JSON list of C-alpha atoms in Angstrom, two decimals:
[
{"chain": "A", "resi": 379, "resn": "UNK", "atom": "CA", "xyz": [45.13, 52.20, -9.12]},
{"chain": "A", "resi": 380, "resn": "UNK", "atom": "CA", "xyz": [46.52, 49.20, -7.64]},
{"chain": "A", "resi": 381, "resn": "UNK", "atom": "CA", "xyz": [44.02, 49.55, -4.31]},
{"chain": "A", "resi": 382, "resn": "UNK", "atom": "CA", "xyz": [41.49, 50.08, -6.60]},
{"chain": "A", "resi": 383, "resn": "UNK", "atom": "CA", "xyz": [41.95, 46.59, -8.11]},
{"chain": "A", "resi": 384, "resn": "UNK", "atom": "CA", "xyz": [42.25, 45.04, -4.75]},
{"chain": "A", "resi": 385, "resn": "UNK", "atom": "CA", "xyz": [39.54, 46.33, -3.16]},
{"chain": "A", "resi": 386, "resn": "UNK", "atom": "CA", "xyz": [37.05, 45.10, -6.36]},
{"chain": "A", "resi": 387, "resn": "UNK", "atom": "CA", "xyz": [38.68, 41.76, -5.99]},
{"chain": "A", "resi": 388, "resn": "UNK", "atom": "CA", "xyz": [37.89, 41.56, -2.11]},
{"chain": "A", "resi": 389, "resn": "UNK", "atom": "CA", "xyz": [34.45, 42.75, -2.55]},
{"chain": "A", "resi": 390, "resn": "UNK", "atom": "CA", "xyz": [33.81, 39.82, -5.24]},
{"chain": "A", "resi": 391, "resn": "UNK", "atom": "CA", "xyz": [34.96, 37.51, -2.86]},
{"chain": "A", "resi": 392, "resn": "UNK", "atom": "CA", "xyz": [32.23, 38.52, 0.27]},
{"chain": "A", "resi": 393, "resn": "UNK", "atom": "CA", "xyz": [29.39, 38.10, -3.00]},
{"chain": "A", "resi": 394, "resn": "UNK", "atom": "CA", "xyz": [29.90, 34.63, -2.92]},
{"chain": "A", "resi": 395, "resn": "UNK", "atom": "CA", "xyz": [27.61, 32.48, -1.02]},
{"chain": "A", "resi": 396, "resn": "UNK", "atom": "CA", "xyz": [28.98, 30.85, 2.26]},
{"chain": "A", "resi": 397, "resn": "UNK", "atom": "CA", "xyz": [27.42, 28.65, 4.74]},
{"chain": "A", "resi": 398, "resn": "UNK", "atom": "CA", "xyz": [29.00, 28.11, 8.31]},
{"chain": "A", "resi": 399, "resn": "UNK", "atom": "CA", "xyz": [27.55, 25.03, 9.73]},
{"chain": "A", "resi": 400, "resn": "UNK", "atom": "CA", "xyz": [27.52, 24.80, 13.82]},
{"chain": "A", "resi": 401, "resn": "UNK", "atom": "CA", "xyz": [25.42, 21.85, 13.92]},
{"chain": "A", "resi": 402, "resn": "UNK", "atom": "CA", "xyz": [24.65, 18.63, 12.72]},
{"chain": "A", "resi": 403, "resn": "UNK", "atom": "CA", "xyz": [21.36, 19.66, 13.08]},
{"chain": "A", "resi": 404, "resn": "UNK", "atom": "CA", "xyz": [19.36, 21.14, 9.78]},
{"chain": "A", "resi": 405, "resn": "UNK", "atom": "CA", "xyz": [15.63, 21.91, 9.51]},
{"chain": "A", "resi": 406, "resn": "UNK", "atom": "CA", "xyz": [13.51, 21.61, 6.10]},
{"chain": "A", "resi": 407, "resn": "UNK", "atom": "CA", "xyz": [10.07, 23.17, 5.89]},
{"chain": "A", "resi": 408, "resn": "UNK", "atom": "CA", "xyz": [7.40, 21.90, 3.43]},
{"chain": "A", "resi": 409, "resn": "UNK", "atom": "CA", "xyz": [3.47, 22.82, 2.30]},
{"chain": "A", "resi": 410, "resn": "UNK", "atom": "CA", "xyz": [1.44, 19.43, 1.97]},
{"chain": "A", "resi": 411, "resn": "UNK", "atom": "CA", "xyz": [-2.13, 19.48, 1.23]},
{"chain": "A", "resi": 412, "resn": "UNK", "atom": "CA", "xyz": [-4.75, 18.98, 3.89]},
{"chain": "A", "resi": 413, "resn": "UNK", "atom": "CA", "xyz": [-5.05, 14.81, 2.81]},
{"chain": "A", "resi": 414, "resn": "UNK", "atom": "CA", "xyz": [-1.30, 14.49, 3.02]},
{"chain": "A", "resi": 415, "resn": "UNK", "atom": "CA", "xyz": [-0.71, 16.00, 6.69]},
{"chain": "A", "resi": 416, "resn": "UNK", "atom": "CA", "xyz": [-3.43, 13.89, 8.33]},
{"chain": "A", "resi": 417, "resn": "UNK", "atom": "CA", "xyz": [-0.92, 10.75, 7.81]},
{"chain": "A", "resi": 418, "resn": "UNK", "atom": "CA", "xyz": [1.62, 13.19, 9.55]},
{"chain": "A", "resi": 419, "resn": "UNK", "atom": "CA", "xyz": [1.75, 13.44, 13.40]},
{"chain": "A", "resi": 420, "resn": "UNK", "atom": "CA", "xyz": [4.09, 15.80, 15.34]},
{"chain": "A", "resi": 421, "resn": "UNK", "atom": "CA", "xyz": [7.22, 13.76, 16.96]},
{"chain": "A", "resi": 422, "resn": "UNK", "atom": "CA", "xyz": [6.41, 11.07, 14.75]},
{"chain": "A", "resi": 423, "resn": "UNK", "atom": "CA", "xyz": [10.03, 10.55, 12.22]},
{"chain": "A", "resi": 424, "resn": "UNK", "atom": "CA", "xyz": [9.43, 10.35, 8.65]},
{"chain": "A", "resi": 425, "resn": "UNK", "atom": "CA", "xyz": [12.18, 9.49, 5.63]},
{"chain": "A", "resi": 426, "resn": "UNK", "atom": "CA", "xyz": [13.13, 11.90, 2.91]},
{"chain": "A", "resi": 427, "resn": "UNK", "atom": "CA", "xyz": [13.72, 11.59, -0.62]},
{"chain": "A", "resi": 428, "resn": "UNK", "atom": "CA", "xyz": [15.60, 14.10, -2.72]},
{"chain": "A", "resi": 429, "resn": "UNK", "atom": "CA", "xyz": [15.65, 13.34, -6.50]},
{"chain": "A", "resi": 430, "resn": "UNK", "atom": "CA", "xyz": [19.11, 13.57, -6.72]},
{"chain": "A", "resi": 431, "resn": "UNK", "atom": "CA", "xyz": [20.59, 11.93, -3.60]},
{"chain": "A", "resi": 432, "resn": "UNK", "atom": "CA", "xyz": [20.64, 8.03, -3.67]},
{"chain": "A", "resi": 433, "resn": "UNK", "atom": "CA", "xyz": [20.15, 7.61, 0.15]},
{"chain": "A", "resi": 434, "resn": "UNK", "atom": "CA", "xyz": [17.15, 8.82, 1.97]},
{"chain": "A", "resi": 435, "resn": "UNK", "atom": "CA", "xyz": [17.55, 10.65, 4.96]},
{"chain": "A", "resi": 436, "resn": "UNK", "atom": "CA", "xyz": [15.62, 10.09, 8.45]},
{"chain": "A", "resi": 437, "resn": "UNK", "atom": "CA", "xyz": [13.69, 13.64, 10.17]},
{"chain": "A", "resi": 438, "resn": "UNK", "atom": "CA", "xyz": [11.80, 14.30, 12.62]},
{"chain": "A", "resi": 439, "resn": "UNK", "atom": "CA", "xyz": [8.59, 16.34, 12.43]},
{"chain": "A", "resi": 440, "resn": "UNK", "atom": "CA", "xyz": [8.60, 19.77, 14.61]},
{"chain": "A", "resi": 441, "resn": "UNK", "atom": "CA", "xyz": [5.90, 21.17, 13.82]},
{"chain": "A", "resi": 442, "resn": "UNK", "atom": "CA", "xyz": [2.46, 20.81, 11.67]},
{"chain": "A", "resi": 443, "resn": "UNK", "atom": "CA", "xyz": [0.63, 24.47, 11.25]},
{"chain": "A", "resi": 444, "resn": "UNK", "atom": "CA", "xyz": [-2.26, 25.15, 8.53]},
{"chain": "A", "resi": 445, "resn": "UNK", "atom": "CA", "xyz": [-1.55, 27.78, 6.09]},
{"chain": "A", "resi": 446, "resn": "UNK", "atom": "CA", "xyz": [-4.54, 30.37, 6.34]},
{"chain": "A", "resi": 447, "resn": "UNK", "atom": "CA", "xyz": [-4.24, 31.62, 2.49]},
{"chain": "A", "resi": 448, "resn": "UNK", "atom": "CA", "xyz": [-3.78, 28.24, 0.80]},
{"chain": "A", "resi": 449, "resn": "UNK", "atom": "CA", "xyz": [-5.49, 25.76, 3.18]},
{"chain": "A", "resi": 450, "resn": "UNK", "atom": "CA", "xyz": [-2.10, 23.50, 3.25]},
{"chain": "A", "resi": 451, "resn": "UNK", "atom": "CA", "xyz": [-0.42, 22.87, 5.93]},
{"chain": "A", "resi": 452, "resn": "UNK", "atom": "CA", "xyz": [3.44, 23.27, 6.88]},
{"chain": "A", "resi": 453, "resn": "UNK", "atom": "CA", "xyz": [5.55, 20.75, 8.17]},
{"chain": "A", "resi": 454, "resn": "UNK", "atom": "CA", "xyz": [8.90, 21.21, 9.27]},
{"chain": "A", "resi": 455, "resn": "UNK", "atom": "CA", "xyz": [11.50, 18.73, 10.00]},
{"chain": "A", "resi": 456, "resn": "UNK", "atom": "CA", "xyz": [14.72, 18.45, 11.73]},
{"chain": "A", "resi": 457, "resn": "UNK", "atom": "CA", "xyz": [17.39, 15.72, 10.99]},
{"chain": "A", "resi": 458, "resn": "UNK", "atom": "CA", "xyz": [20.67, 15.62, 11.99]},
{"chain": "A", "resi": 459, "resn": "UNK", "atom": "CA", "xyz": [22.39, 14.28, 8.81]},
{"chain": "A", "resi": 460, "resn": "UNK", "atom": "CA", "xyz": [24.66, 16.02, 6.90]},
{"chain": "A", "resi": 461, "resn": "UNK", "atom": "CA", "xyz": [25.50, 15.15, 3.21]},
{"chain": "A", "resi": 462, "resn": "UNK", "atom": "CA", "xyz": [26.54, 18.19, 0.96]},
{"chain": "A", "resi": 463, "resn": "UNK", "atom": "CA", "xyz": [24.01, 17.74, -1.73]},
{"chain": "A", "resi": 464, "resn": "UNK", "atom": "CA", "xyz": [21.72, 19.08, 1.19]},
{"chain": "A", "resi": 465, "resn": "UNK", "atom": "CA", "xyz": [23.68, 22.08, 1.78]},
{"chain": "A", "resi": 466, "resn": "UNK", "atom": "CA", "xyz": [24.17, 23.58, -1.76]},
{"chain": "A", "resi": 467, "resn": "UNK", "atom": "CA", "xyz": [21.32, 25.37, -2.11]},
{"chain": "A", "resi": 468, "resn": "UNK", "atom": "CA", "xyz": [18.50, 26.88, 0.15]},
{"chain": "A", "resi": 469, "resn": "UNK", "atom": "CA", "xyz": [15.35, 24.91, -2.10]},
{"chain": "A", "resi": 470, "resn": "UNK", "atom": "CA", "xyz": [15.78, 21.46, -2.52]},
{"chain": "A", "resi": 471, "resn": "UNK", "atom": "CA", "xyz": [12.41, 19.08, -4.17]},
{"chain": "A", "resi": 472, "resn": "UNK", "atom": "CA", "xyz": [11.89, 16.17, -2.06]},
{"chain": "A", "resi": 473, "resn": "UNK", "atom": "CA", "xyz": [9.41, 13.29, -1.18]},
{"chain": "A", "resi": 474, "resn": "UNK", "atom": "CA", "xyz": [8.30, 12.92, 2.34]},
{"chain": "A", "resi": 475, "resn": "UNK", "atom": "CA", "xyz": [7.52, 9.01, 3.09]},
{"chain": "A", "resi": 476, "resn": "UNK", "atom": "CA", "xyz": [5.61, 8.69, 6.09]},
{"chain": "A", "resi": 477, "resn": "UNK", "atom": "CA", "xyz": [5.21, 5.02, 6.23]},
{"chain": "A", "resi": 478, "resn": "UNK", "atom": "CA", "xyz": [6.21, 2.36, 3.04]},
{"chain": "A", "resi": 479, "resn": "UNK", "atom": "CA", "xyz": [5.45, -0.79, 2.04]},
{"chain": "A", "resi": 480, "resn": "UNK", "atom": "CA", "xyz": [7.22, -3.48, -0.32]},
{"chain": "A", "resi": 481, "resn": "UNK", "atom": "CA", "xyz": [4.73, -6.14, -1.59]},
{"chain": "A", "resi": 482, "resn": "UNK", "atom": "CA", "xyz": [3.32, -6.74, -5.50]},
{"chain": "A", "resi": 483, "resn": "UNK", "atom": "CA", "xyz": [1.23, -3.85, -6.75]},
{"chain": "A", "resi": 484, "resn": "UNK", "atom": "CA", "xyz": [-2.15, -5.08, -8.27]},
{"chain": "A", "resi": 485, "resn": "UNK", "atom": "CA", "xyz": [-4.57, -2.20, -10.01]},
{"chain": "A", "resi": 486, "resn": "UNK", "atom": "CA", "xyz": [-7.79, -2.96, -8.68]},
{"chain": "A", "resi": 487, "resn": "UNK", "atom": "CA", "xyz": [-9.99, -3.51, -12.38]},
{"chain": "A", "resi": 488, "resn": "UNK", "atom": "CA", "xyz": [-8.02, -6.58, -11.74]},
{"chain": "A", "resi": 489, "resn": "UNK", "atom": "CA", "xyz": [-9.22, -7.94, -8.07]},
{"chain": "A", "resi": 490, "resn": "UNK", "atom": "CA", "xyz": [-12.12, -10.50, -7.86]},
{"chain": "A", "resi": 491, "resn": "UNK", "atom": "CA", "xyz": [-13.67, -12.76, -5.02]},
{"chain": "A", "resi": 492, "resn": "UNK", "atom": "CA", "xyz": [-13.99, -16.53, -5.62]},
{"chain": "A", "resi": 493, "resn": "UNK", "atom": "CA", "xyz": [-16.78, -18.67, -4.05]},
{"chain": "A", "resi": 494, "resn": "UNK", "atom": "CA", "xyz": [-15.77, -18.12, -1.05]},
{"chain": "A", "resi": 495, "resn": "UNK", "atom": "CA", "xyz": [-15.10, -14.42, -0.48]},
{"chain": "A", "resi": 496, "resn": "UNK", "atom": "CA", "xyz": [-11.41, -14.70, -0.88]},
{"chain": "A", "resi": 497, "resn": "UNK", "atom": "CA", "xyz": [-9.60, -11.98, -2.35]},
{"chain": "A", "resi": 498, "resn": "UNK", "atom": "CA", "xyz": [-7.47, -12.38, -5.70]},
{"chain": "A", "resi": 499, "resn": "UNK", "atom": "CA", "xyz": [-6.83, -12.28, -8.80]},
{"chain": "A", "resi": 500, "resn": "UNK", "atom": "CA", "xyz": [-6.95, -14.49, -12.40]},
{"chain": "A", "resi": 501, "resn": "UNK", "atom": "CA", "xyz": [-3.36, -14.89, -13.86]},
{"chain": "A", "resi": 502, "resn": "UNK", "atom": "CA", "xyz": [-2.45, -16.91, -16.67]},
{"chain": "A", "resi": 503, "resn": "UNK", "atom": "CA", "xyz": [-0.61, -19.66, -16.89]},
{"chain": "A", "resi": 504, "resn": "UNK", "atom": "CA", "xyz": [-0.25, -22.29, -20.27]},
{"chain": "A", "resi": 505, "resn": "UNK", "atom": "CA", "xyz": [-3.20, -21.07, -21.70]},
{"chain": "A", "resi": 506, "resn": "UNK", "atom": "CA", "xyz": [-5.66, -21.01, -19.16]},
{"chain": "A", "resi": 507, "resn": "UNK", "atom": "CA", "xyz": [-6.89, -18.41, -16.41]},
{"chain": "A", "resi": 508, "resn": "UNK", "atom": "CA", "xyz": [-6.20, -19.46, -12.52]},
{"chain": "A", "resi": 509, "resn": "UNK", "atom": "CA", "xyz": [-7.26, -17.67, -9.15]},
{"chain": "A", "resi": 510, "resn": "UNK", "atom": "CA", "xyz": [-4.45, -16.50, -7.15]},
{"chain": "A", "resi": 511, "resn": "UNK", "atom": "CA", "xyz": [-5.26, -15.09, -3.51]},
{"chain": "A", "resi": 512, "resn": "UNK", "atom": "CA", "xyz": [-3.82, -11.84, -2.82]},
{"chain": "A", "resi": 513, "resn": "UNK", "atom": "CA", "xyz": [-2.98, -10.54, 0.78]},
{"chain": "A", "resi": 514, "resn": "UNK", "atom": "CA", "xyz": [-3.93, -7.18, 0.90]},
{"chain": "A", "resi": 515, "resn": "UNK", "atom": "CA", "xyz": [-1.19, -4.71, 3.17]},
{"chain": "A", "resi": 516, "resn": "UNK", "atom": "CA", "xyz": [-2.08, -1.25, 1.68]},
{"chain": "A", "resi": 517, "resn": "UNK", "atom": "CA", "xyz": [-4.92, 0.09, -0.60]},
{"chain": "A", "resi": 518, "resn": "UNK", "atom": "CA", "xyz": [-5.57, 3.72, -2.68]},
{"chain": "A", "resi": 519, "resn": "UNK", "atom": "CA", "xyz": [-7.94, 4.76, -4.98]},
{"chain": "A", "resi": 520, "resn": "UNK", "atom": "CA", "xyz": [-6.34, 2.72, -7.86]},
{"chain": "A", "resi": 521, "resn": "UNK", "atom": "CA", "xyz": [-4.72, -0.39, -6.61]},
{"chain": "A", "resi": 522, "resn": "UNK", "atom": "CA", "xyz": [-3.74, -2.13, -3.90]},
{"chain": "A", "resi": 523, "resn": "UNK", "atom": "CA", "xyz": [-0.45, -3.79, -2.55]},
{"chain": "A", "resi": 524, "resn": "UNK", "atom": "CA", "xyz": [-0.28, -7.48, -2.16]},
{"chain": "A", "resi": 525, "resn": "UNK", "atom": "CA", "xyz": [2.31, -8.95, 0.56]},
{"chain": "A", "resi": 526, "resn": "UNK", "atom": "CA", "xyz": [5.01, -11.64, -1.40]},
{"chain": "A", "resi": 527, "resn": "UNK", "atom": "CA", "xyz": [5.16, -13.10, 1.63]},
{"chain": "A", "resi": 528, "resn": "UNK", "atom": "CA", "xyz": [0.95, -14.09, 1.80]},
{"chain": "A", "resi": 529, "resn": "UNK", "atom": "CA", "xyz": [-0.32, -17.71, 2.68]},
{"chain": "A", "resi": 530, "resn": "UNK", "atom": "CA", "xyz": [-4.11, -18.59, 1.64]},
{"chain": "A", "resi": 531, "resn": "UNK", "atom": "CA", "xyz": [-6.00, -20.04, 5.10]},
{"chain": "A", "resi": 532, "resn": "UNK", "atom": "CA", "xyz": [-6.83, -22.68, 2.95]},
{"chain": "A", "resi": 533, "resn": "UNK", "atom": "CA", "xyz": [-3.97, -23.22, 1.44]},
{"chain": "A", "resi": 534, "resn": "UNK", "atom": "CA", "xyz": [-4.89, -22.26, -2.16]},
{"chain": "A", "resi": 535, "resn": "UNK", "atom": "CA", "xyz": [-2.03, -20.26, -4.55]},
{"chain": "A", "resi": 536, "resn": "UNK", "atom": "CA", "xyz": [-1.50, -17.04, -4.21]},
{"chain": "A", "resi": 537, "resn": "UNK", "atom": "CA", "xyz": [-0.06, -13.94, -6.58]},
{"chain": "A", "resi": 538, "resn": "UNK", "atom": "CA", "xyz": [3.74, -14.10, -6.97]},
{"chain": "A", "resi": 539, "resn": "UNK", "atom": "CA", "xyz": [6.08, -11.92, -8.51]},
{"chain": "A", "resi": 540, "resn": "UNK", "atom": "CA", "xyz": [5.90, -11.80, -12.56]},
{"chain": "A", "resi": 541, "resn": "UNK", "atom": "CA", "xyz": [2.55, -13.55, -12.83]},
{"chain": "A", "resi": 542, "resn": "UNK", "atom": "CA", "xyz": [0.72, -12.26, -15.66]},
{"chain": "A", "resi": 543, "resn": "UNK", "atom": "CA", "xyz": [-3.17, -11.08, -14.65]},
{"chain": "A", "resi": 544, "resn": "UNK", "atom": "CA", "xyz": [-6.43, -10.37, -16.36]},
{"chain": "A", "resi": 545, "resn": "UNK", "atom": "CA", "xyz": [-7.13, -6.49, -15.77]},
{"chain": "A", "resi": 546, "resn": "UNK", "atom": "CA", "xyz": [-11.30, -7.10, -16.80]},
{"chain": "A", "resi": 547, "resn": "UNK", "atom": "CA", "xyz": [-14.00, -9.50, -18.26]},
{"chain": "A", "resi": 548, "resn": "UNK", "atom": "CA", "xyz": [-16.95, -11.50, -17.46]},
{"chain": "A", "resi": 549, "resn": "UNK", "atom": "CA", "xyz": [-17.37, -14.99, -17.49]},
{"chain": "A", "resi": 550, "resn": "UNK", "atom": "CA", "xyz": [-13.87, -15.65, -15.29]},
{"chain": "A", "resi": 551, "resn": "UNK", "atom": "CA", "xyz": [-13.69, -19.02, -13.33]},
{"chain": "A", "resi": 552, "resn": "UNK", "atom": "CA", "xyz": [-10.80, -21.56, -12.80]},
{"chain": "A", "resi": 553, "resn": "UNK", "atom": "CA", "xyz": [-8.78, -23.20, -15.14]},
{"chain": "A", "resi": 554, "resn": "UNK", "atom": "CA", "xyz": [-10.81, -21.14, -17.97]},
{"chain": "A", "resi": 555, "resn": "UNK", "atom": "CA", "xyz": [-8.97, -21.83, -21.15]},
{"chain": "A", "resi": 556, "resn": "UNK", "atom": "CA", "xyz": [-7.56, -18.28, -22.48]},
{"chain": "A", "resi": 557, "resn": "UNK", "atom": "CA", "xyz": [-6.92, -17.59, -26.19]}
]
C-alpha cells in the first residue's frame, strides 16, 4: 500500500508543467492583418509590449509569411531577453511597436491653415481664439502628432503642451474673442 502511495505522488509530480531553458534566445509568433505587416520588414527589430510587464522588450523579426485561410500574415520574432513573466505561460497578449513617436496628439476636426498655408490650430487663451502652428511628425485617419519641439519658419507660436483647442466652427480668425 505504501508503493502505491508513492508511486501516485511521483506521477503528480511529472503532471506539472516544466520548462528547461538552454538559451537566452526565445521566439514569439503573431497573426497581424495585411495593413499592419506592410510597416513590418524581415531583419528589421521591433519593441514589444506585454500588458502586464512594465518594460518593453527589443525582437527581431524572422520571418513574415501570409496565412492562406485568414489573409493575415505571421510574424515571428526572436529576442534574447529573458524576464519570467515571459516564461509562465505558452500565450502571452502583446503590442508589437514598429516605430513610435512622442509629440502632442491633435484630432484632426481641429487642424486649420492660416493665410498663408501654415498648418495649426486655434487654442484659447483669456478669452479669445489664437493660431498656433503645429509641426506635423506622424498622421492616421483621426489625428495627427505634433512635435513639442516645432519652430514656425516665421517665427509665429506654435501648439504646446496643455493648450486648450477649438475641435470645429466657422468664422475662426486671430485674436477672435471666445465666449
Amino acid at each position: 500500500r505504501s508503493t502505491q502511495s508513492r508511486s501516485s505522488a511521483a506521477s503528480d509530480v511529472y503532471k506539472r508543467q516544466v520548462r528547461i531553458v538552454t538559451s537566452q534566445k526565445w521566439w514569439y509568433a503573431a497573426s497581424v492583418s495585411e495593413e499592419q505587416a506592410r510597416s513590418i520588414r524581415e531583419g528589421s527589430t521591433v519593441t514589444i509590449r506585454f500588458p502586464n510587464l512594465e518594460n518593453t522588450v527589443q525582437a527581431v523579426v524572422q520571418e513574415l509569411r501570409r496565412e492562406e485561410e485568414t489573409g493575415n500574415f505571421l510574424v515571428i520574432l526572436q529576442g534574447d531577453t529573458i524576464l519570467p513573466y515571459l516564461l509562465e505561460s505558452r500565450v502571452q497578449a502583446s503590442e508589437i511597436l514598429v516605430q513610435t513617436y512622442t509629440g502632442l496628439k491633435v484630432p484632426k476636426e481641429a487642424i486649420r491653415f492660416n493665410e498663408e498655408g501654415q498648418m495649426g490650430v486655434y487654442a484659447v487663451l483669456m478669452g479669445k481664439m489664437y493660431f498656433r502652428a503645429v509641426g506635423q511628425i506622424y498622421e492616421s485617419d483621426s489625428f495627427i502628432i505634433s512635435s513639442t519641439s516645432y519652430e514656425s519658419a516665421d517665427g509665429s507660436p506654435t501648439l504646446k503642451l496643455y493648450d486648450t483647442i477649438i475641435l470645429g466652427g466657422v468664422g475662426l480668425y486671430d485674436q477672435k474673442p471666445v465666449s
